[in-house]
Structures are given as structure tokens and as C-alpha cells.
Coordinates of C-alpha atoms in Angstrom, one line a residue:
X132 CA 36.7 -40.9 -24.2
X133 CA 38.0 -38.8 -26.5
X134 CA 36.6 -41.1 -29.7
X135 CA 33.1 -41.0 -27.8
X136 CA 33.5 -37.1 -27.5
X137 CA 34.2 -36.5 -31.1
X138 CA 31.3 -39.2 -32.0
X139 CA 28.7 -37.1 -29.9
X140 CA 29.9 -33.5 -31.5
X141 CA 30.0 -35.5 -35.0
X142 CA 26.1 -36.5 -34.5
X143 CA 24.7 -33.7 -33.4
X144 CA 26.4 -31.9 -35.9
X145 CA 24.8 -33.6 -38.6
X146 CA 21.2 -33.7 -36.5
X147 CA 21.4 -30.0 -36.3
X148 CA 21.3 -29.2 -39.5
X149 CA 19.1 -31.9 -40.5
X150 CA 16.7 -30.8 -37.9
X151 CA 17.3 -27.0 -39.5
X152 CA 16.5 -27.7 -42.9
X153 CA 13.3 -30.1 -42.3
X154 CA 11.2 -27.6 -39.4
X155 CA 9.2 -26.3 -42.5
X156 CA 8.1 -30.0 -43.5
X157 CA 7.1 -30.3 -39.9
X158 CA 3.9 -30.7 -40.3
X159 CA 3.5 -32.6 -43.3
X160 CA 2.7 -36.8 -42.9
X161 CA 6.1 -38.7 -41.8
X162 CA 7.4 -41.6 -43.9
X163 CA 7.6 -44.9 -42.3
X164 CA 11.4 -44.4 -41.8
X165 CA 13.5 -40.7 -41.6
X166 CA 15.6 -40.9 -43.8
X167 CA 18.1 -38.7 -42.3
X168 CA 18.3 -41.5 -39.8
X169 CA 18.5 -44.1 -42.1
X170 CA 21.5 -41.6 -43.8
X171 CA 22.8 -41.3 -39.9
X172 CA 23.2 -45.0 -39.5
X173 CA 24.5 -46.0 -42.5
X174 CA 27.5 -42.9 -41.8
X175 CA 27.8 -44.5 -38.3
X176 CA 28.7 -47.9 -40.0
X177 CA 30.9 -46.8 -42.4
X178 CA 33.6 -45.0 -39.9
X179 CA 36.6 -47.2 -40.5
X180 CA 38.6 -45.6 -37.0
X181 CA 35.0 -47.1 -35.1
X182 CA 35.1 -50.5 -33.1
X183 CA 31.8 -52.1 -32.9
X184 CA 31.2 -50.5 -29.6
X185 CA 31.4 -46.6 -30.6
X186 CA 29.3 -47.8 -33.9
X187 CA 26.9 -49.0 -31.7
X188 CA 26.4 -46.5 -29.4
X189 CA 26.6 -44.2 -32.6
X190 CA 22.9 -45.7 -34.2
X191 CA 21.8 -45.3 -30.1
X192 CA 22.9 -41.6 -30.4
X193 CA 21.4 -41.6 -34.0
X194 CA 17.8 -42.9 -32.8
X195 CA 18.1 -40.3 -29.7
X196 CA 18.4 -37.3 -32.0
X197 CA 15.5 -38.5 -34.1
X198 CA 13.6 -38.6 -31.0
X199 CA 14.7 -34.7 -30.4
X200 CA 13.3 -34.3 -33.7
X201 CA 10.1 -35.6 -33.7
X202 CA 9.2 -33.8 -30.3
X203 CA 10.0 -30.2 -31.9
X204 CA 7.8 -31.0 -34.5
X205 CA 5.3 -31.9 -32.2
X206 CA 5.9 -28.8 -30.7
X207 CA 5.5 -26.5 -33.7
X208 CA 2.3 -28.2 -34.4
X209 CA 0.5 -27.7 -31.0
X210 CA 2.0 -23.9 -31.4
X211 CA 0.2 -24.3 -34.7
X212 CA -2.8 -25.2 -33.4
X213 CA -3.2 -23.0 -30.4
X214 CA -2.5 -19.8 -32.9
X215 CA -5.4 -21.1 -35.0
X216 CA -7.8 -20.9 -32.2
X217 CA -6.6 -17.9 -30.7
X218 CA -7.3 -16.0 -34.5
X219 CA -11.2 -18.3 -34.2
X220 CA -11.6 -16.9 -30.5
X221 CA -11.0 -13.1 -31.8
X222 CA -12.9 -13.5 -34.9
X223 CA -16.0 -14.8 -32.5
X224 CA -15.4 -11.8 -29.7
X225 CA -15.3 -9.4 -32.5
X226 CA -19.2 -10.2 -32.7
X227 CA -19.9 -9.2 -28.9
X228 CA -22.4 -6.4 -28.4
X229 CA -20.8 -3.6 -26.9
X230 CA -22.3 -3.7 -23.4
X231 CA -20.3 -7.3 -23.2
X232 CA -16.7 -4.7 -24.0
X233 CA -17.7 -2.1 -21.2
X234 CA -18.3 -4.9 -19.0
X235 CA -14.8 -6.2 -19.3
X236 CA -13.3 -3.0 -19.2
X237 CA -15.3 -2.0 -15.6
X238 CA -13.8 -6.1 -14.8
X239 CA -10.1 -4.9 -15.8
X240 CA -10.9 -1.5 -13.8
X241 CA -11.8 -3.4 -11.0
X242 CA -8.9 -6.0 -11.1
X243 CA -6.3 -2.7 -11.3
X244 CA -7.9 -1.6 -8.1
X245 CA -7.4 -4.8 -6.2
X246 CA -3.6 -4.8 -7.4
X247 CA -3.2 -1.2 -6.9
X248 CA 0.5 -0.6 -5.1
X249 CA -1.2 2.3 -3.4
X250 CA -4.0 1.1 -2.2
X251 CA -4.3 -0.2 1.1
X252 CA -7.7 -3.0 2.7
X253 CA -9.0 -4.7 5.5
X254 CA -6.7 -7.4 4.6
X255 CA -3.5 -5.3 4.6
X256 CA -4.1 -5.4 8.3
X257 CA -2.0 -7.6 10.5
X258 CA -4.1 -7.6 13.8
X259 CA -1.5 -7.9 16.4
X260 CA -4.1 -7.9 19.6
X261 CA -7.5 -9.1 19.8
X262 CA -9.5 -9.4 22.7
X263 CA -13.2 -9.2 23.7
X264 CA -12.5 -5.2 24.4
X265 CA -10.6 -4.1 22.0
X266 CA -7.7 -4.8 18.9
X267 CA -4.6 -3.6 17.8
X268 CA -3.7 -3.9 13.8
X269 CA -0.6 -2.6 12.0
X270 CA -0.4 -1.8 8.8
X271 CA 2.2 -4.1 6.6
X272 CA 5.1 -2.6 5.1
X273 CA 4.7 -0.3 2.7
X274 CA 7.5 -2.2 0.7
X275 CA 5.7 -5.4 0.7
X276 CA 3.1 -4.1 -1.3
X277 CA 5.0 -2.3 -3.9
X278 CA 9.0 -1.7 -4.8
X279 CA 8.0 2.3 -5.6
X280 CA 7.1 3.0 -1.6
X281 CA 10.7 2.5 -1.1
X282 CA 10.6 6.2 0.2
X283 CA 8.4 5.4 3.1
X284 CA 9.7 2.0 4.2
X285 CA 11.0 3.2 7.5
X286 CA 7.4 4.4 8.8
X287 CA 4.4 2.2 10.1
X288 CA 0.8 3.4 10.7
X289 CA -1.2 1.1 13.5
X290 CA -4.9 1.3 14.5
X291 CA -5.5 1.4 18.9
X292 CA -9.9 0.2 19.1
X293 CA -10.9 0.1 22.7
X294 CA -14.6 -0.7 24.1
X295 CA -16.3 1.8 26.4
X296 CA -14.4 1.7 30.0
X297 CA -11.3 -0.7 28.9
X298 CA -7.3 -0.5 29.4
X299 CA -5.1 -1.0 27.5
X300 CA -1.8 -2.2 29.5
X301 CA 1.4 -0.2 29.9
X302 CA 4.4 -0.7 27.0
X303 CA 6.6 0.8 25.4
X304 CA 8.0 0.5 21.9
X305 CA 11.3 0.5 20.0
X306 CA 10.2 3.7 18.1
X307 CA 9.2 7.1 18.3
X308 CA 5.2 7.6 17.8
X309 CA 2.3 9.8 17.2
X310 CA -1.4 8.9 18.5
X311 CA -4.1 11.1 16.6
X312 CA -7.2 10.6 18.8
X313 CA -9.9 10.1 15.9
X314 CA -12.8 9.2 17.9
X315 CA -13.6 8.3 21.4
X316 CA -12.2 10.0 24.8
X317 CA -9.2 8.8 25.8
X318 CA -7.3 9.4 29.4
X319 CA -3.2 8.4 28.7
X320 CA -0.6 8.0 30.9
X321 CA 3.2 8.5 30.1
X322 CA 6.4 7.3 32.3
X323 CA 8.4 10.4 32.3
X324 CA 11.2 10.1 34.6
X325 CA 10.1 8.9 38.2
X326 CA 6.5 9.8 37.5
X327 CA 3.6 9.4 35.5
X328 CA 1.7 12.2 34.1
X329 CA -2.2 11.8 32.4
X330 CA -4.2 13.5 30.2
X331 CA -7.4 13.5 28.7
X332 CA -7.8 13.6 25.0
X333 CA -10.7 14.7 22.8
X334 CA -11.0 13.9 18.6
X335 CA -8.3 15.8 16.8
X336 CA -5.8 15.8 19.7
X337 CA -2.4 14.5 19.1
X338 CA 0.0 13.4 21.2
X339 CA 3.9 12.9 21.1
X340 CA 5.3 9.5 22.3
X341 CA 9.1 9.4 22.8
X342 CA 10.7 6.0 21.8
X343 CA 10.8 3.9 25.2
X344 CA 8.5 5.5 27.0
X345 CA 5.9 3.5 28.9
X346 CA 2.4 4.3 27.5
X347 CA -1.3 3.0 28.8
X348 CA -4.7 4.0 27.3
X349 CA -8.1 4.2 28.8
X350 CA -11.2 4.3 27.2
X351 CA -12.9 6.9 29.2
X352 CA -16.5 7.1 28.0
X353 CA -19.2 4.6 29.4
X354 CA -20.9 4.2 25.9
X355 CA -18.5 5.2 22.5
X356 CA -15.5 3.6 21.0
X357 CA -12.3 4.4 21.0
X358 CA -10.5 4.9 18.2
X359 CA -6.6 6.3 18.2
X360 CA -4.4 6.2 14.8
X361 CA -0.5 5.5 15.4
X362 CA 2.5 6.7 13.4
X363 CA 5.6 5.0 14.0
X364 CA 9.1 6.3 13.5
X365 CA 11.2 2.7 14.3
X366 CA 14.6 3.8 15.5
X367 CA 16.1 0.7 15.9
X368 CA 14.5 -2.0 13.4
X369 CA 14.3 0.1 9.9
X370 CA 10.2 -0.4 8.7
X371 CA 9.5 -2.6 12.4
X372 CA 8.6 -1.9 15.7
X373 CA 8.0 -3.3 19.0
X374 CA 5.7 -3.4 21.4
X375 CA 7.2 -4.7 25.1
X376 CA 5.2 -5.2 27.9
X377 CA 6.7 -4.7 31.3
X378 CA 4.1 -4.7 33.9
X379 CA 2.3 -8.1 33.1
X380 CA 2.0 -11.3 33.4
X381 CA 1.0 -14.5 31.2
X382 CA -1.1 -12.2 28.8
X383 CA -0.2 -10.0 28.0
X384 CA 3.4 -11.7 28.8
X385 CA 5.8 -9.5 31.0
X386 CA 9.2 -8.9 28.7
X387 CA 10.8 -9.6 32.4
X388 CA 10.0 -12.9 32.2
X389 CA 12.4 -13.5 29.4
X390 CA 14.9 -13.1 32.2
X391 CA 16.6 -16.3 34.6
X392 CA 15.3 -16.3 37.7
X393 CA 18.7 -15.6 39.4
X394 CA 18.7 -12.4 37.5
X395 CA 15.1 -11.6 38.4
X396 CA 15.7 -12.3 42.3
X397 CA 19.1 -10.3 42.5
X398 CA 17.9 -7.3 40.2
X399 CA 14.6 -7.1 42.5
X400 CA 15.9 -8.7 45.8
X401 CA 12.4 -11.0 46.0
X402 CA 12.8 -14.4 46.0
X403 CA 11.8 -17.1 43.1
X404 CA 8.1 -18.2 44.7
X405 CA 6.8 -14.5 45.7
X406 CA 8.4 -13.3 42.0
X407 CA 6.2 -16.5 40.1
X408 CA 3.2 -15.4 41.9
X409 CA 3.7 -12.3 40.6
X410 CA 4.1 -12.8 37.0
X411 CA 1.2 -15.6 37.2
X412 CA -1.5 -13.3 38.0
X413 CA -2.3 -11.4 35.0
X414 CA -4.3 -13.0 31.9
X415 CA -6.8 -11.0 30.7
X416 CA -5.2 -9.7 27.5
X417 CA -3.7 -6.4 27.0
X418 CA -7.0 -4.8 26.5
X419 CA -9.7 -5.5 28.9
X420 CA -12.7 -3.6 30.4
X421 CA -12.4 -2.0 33.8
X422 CA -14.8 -0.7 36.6
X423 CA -15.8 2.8 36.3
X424 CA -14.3 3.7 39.6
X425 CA -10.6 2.2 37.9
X426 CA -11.7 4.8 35.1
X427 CA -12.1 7.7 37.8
X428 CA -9.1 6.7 39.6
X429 CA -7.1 7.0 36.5
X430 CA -8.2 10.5 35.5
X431 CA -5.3 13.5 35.2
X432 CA -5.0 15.3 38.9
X433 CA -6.5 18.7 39.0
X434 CA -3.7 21.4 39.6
X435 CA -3.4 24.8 40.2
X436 CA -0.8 26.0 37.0
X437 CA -3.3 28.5 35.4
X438 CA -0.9 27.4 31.6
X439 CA -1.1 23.4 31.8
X440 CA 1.6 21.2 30.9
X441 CA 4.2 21.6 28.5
X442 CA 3.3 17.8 27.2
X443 CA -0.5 18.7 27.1
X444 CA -2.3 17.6 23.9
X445 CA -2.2 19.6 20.7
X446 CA -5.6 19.6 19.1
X447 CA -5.5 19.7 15.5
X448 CA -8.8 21.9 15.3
X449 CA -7.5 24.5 17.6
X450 CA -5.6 26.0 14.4
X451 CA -7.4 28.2 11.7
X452 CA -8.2 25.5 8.5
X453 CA -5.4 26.4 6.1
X454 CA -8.3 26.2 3.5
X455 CA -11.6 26.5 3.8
X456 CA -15.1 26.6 2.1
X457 CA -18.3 25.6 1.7
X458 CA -16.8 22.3 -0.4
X459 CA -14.1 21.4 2.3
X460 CA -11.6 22.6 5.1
X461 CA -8.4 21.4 5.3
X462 CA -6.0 21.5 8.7
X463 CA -2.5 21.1 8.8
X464 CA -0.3 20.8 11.9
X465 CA 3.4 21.0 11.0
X466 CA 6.9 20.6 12.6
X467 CA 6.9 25.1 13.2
X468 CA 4.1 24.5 15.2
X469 CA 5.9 24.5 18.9
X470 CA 3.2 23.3 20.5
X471 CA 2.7 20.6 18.3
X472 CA 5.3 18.4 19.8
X473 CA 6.2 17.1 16.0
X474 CA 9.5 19.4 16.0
X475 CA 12.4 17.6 15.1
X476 CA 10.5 14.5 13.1
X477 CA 10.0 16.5 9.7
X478 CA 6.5 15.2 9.8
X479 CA 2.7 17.0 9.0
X480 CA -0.7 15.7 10.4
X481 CA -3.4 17.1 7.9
X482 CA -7.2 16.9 8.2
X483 CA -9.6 16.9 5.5
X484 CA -13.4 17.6 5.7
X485 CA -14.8 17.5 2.3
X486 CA -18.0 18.1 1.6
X487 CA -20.6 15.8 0.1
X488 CA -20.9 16.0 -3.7
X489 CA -17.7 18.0 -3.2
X490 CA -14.1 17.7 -4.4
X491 CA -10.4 18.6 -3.4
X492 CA -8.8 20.5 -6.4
X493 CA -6.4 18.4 -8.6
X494 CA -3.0 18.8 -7.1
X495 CA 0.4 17.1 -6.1
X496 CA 2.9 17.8 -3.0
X497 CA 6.5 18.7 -3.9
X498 CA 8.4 17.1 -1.3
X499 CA 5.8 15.2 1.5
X500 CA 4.5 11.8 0.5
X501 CA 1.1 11.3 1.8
X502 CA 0.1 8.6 4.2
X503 CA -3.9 8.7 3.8
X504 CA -6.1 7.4 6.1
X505 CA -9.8 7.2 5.5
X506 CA -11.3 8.0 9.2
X507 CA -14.4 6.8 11.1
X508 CA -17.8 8.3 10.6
X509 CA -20.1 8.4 7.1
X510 CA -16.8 9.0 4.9
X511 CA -17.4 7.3 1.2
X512 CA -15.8 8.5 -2.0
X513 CA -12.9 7.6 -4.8
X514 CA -9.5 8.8 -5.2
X515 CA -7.6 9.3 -8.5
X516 CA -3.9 9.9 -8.9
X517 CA -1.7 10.1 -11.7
X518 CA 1.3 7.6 -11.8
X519 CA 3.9 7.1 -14.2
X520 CA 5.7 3.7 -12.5
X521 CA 2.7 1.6 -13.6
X522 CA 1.7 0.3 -16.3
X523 CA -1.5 -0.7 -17.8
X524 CA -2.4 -3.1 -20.5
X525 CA -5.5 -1.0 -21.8
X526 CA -3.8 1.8 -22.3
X527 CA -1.1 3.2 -23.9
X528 CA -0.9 6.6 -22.2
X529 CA 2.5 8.1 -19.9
X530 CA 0.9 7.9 -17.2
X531 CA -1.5 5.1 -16.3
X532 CA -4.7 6.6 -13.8
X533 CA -4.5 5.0 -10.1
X534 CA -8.4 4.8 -8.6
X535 CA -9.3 3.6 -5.8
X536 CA -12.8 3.3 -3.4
X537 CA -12.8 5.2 -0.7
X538 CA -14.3 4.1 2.6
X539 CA -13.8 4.1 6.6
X540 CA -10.5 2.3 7.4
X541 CA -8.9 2.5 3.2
X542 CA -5.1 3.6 3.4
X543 CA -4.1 5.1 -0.2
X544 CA -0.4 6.7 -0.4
X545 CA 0.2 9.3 -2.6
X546 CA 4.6 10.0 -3.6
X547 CA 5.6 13.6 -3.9
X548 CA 5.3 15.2 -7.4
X549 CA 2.2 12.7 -8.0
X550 CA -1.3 14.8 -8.8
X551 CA -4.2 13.3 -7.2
X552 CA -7.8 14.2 -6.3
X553 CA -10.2 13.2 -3.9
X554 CA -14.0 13.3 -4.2
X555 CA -16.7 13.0 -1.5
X556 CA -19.8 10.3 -2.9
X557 CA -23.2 13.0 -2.7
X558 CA -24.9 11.2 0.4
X559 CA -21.7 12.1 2.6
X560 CA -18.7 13.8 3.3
X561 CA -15.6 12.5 3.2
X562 CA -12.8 12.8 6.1
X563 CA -9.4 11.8 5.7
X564 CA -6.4 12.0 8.6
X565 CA -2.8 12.3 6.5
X566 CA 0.6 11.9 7.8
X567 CA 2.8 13.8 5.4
X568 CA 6.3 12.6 6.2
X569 CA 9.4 14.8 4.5
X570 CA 7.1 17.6 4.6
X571 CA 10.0 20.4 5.4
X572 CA 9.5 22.8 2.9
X573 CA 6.6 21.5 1.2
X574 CA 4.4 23.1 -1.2
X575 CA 1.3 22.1 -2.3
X576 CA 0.8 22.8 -6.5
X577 CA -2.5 23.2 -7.5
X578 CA -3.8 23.1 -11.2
X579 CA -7.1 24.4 -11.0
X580 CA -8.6 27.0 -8.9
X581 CA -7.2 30.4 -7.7
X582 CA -3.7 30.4 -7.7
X583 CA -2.5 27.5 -10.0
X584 CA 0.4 26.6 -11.9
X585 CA -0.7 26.6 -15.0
X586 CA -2.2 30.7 -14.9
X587 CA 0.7 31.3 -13.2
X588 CA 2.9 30.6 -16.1
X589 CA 4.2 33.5 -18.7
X590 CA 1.9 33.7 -21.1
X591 CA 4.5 32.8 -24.0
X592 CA 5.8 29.5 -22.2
X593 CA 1.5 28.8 -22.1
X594 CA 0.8 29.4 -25.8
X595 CA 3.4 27.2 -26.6
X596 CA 3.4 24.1 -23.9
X597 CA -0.6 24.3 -25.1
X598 CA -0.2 25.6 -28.8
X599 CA -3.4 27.5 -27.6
X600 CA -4.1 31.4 -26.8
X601 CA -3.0 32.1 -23.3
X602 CA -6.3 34.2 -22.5
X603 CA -8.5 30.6 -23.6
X604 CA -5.8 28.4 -21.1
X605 CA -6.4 30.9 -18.5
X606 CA -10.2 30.8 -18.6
X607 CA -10.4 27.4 -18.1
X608 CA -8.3 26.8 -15.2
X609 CA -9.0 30.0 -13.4
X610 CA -12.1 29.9 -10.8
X611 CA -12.6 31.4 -7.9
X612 CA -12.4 29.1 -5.5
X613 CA -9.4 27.6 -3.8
X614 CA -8.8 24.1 -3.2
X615 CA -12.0 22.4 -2.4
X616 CA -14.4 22.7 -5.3
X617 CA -17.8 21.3 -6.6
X618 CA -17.3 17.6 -7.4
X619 CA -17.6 16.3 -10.7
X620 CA -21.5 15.0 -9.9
X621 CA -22.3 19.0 -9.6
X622 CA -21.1 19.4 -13.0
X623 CA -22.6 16.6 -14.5
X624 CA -26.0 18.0 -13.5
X625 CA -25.1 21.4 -14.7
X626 CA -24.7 20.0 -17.7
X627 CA -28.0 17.6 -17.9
X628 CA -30.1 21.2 -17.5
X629 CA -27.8 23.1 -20.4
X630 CA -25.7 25.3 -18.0
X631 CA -22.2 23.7 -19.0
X632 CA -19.6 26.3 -19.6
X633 CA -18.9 27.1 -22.9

């Protein structure tokens, strides 16, 4: 074994550098016999310490190597080859009109929008009900999508649609939540304690679900949809939640059921039979239309305490807009808002209405990250943000631009510290529902408008960041508005009729 070792180190040895020395001839026609191999053999004969079976297996080793040989140079050549019509392919493009260059660039825009890690489709739905009156759907994992939402892997965003007059059955779930009635009128019930108390909610009302309390929905109007966005804070599962269904059936399927029998009859003193007709009864699905009387019947009692309930609905509209114009208003509902029911989560609902042809101002968030969702109704425009995680293979900038369509039902995250911009289309405006989360001492940054950063910088730390005057800097990003601007078509136009600024 030890001869054989010392034969196989010996060969390869001597292949090695043969092979080394003879790459540069690799293209070039081959004789009709190597003549290191011939050199090989005649080396493998002539070892004196060799019986006849190591010489032997020697020339085998000898003819294997020159195998080696040949298929690297086979190698180089197709590398060869494939470089010469790579440089024929560039020469050729280099002859393409220029509408054929933009065309590819709008293709690569387009591909970087399909990829985009913060960009969310139809398809990024999981649709975890579907009936004939209605669908559940759930968001994946931000994670799945892309490593950098690592921040916001804990939270899940679901989407409640219910036909006019349906139910959706009683559950609970293994997290805390917030519903964010976006269109329809809804009538919801909550378990609290020994009771269950029901209330009526409009658009813009929001309502607090503790983790483990039983929920049901009803769709309350005879003719619109219902349409209810879900946060959820999982506080068991990290990134998953649970829906379980206790009153049921076969569908949806009672989590009791998941129990033995023996358990079932001792924990509810009924026997087997009258507990199987029980659980057998129930299949329409979890949502499922329901008479109107059912609908009246389920309607929050009238009572006589002139202040409500403590649990009623908060309606994000019943607060002043935190900005507003005749390009936008934007609404914020935060964790200081005690009758918000959000204390304790660290958690902001915003609303934005921006107008058509209209713009928000470029900006970034210093601590939230925002969880964007583009809402029911005529809503159509893009989004823009600036990222420096991702790169792009057109251009060699810090920071590559993330864009993004926006339409009813797109999800597009934006991370703290990240500016961004979003811009209504001119035939409509554009609503978007936000969940901020981390948005405890929050600021929002502009760079344009009244108050921004950049004016709001000494005017020595200006002229030199800029190596520009500080009265020039200041004249371009001052305006007067705040916020929500004209968009980018307005300008366009301004400039078409010779009215651009200076």
C-alpha cells in the first residue's frame, strides 16, 4: 500500500507540472501520441523497486492523467469560444437604436419591482378561509420575503372580506390584535368575562382585541362589503398566529373536538351520542350569510349610560389631521391617545388621503417602521424610497431607488431612517392605512417643505455639506407648504408652459 501510495503522488507529480507548462499549447492541433505520456510510461518501466503489477497499474495511472489533461484543454477551448461570442454579441448590441436601450432599462425597472423585498402582491397572500360569503388572507412573513425585515418579523397584517348580511364565527387567536374597519358596517362581539358585549363600527374605527378573547363579525349592511384590516401581535408563536374555533362543528372544525370523548363527556357532563350530534351540525364555513332578522338580533343593546363603554370604538377621523391641505391630510392615532385602546403595544395607526396629482413630501421616520397598506376605493399611484441594503446592477449609486405601483390591496414597508415618497396618479387620490410599529418617540424628518432638516441646519455646516451658499440651499427646499405638496405631474406642466422656478 505504501508502494502504490508513493506511485500515485509520484504520477501526479510529474502530470502536474506537465499539465502546468503545456495549458498555453492547449489549443493548438495534438500529435498522434503526448509525449509526456509516452515520457510517463517509459519512467513507469524503468523503476527498478516496481514488480510488474505496480508498473502496470503505473501506465493505467499514466493514461488516466492524460485523460485529465485532455478534458482541461477542452475546457479552456469552449471558455475560448464562449468569450469570442460574448465580445461578437456586444459588438452587434452596440448598433441597437436607442429606443431598443430604454426598453431594456423600463424591462430591468420592471424586473426590480417584481423582486422588490418591500413590496408586497396579490400573491403574497395566503388565503386562509374562503367561502361563498367571504375570505380571510394573511400576509406571509415579512422575513420570507427579505433578510432586512428582520425588525418586523414578530408582526402579521390579515385582510377580514364579508358579503352583505354574513358571519363570521366566533375564535379567538394566540395573539393580541387590531381590526381597522376600512369599509363596510360591521356589528362585533367580544367574550369579556361571563358576557358578551357588541358594537357597531363605521370606516376608520378601530378596535382592540385582547389575545384569547373570543371575537365574531357581522356584516351589517344589506348591500356593501365588508372590509376590516388585522394587525397581529403573536404572543406565543414569534411571526405566527392562530385562529381556534370553539363554538363549531365540522367546518369550521370545533378546537374541542381535538379532545377524547371521555374528556369531552366528563368536562361537559353530556354523554358521547348528544355531544356527536352536537359537533355534527355545523358546516357551512366560518363565513356564511345570515337572515336579516339574525343581523337585528345581533345588534348592540340600547342603554341608558349617557358616556358609552369604556371598550367602545375609537374612530380614527374623530382626531384633528396632524397635517392637512389641499394636497393631503394625514391622521395619526398613537399609544397617548387613551381612548385609543393601543396603550401599552408601542404601536401608531396613520391615515393618508392624498390628493390626486398630489404628493406626500420626501421624508423618513426615525424610529417607527411603516407597515403600508393600500386601502379600498379609487387609490392608484407609485412609491419611491431610498435603500442602501440593495443593490442594483444598473447603477452604481449608495443607495439603490426602491419603486413600486401602487394600487388597492399593495403592501410596501418602509424601515426607520429610510426617505420615501408617495404620489397620488392625476385621475385619483390615493389612501393608504399604516401601522407604524416602535413608534414611541417617533419623529417624522422632512426634507422639503416648511420645517425641514436641511433649512434647519447652521448655515456653515450647509455651505459646506453642499459646497453651495446657504441662502441658494435654503431657497430651494423652503416652500410653504407642509407635508403634502403638488406632485411631480404639477410641475412637469409648469414647466411645459415656461413657469419652472429659476
Amino acid at each position: 500500500m505504501a508502494m502504490k501510495g508513493k506511485l500515485c503522488l509520484a504520477i501526479f507529480l510529474f502530470f502536474l507540472l506537465a499539465l502546468c507548462s503545456n495549458l498555453a499549447m492547449a489549443t493548438e492541433k495534438k500529435v498522434v501520441e503526448d509525449p509526456e505520456l509516452k515520457t510517463c510510461k517509459h519512467q513507469c518501466k524503468q523503476q527498478r523497486e516496481y514488480s510488474e503489477d505496480d508498473k502496470r497499474i503505473c501506465m493505467q495511472m499514466c493514461d488516466k492523467y492524460r485523460e485529465m489533461k485532455q478534458k482541461r484543454e477542452k475546457q479552456i477551448e469552449e471558455e475560448i469560444r464562449r468569450k469570442k461570442e460574448h465580445e461578437m454579441e456586444e459588438k452587434g448590441n452596440h448598433h441597437h437604436h436607442h429606443s431598443e436601450e430604454e426598453e431594456e432599462e423600463e424591462e430591468e425597472e420592471e424586473k426590480e419591482e417584481k423582486e422588490n423585498p418591500y413590496v408586497f402582491e396579490d400573491n403574497d397572500f395566503d388565503t386562509r378561509v374562503d367561502t361563498e360569503d367571504g375570505r380571510e388572507c394573511v400576509l406571509q412573513k415579512f422575513t420570507k420575503k427579505s433578510k432586512f425585515l428582520q425588525g418586523i418579523q414578530n408582526f402579521r397584517l390579515a385582510i377580514l372580506e364579508a358579503n352583505p348580511r354574513s358571519f363570521v364565527s366566533p375564535r379567538h387567536f394566540d395573539s393580541e390584535a387590531v381590526f381597522v374597519d376600512v369599509k363596510g358596517r360591521a356589528t362585533i362581539g367580544l367574550v369579556i368575562e361571563d358576557k358578551t358585549e357588541r358594537f357597531n363600527l363605521e370606516p376608520g374605527d378601530i378596535m382592540r382585541i385582547p389575545a384569547g378573547t373570543p371575537v365574531y363579525v357581522v356584516n351589517r349592511d344589506a348591500n356593501e362589503k365588508l372590509f376590516i384590516a388585522q394587525f397581529h401581535l403573536p404572543v406565543s408563536t414569534p411571526g405566527n398566529f392562530e385562529a381556534f374555533f370553539g363554538p363549531g362543528g365540522k367546518d369550521p372544525e370545533s378546537v374541542l373536538k381535538a379532545f377524547s370523548w371521555d374528556v369531552l363527556e366528563a368536562a361537559l357532563q353530556t354523554p358521547r351520542g348528544r355531544l356527536e350530534g352536537l359537533f355534527s351540525k355545523q358546516k357551512k364555513g366560518s363565513i356564511f350569510k345570515i337572515s336579516n332578522e339574525h343581523v337585528q338580533a345581533l345588534a348592540p343593546q340600547t342603554g341608558f349610560w349617557p358616556f358609552g363603554s369604556s371598550r367602545d370604538p375609537f374612530n380614527i377621523f374623530s382626531k384633528s389631521p396632524t397635517f392637512s391641505n389641499q394636497y393631503g391630510r394625514l391622521f395619526e392615532v398613537g399609544p397617548d391617545d387613551k381612548k385609543s385602546g393601543l396603550q401599552g403595544l408601542n404601536f401608531m395607526l396613520t391615515f393618508a388621503n392624498i390628493t390626486k396629482g398630489s404628493m406626500s413630501t420626501l421624508h423618513y421616520n426615525s424610529h417607527a417602521t411603516k407597515i403600508a397598506l393600500v386601502i379600498e376605493g379609487d387609490g392608484e399611484g407609485r412609491f419611491e424610497m431610498a435603500c442602501p441594503h440593495v443593490s442594483s446592477s444598473k447603477s452604481h449609486s449608495s443607495y439603490h431607488k426602491i419603486s413600486a405601483r401602487l394600487r388597492t390591496g399593495v403592501v410596501f414597508v418602509v424601515p426607520a431612517g429610510h426617505p420615501f415618497v408617495t404620489i397620488a396618479s392625476k385621475k385619483s387620490n390615493l389612501l393608504i392605512l399604516c401601522f407604524e410599529v416602535n413608534a414611541r418617540g417617533n419623529k417624522k424628518l422632512n426634507f422639503a417643505g416648511k420645517r425641514n432638516i436641511v433649512s434647519a441646519l447652521d448655515k456653515n455646516a450647509k455651505e459646506l455639506a453642499f459646497n453651495y451658499p446657504a441662502e441658494k440651499v435654503d431657497e430651494i427646499f423652503n416652500r410653504d407648504e407642509q407635508f403634502f405638496f403638488p406632485g411631480p405631474y404639477t410641475f412637469e406642466e409648469s414647466e411645459d408652459s415656461g413657469r419652472a422656478y429659476a
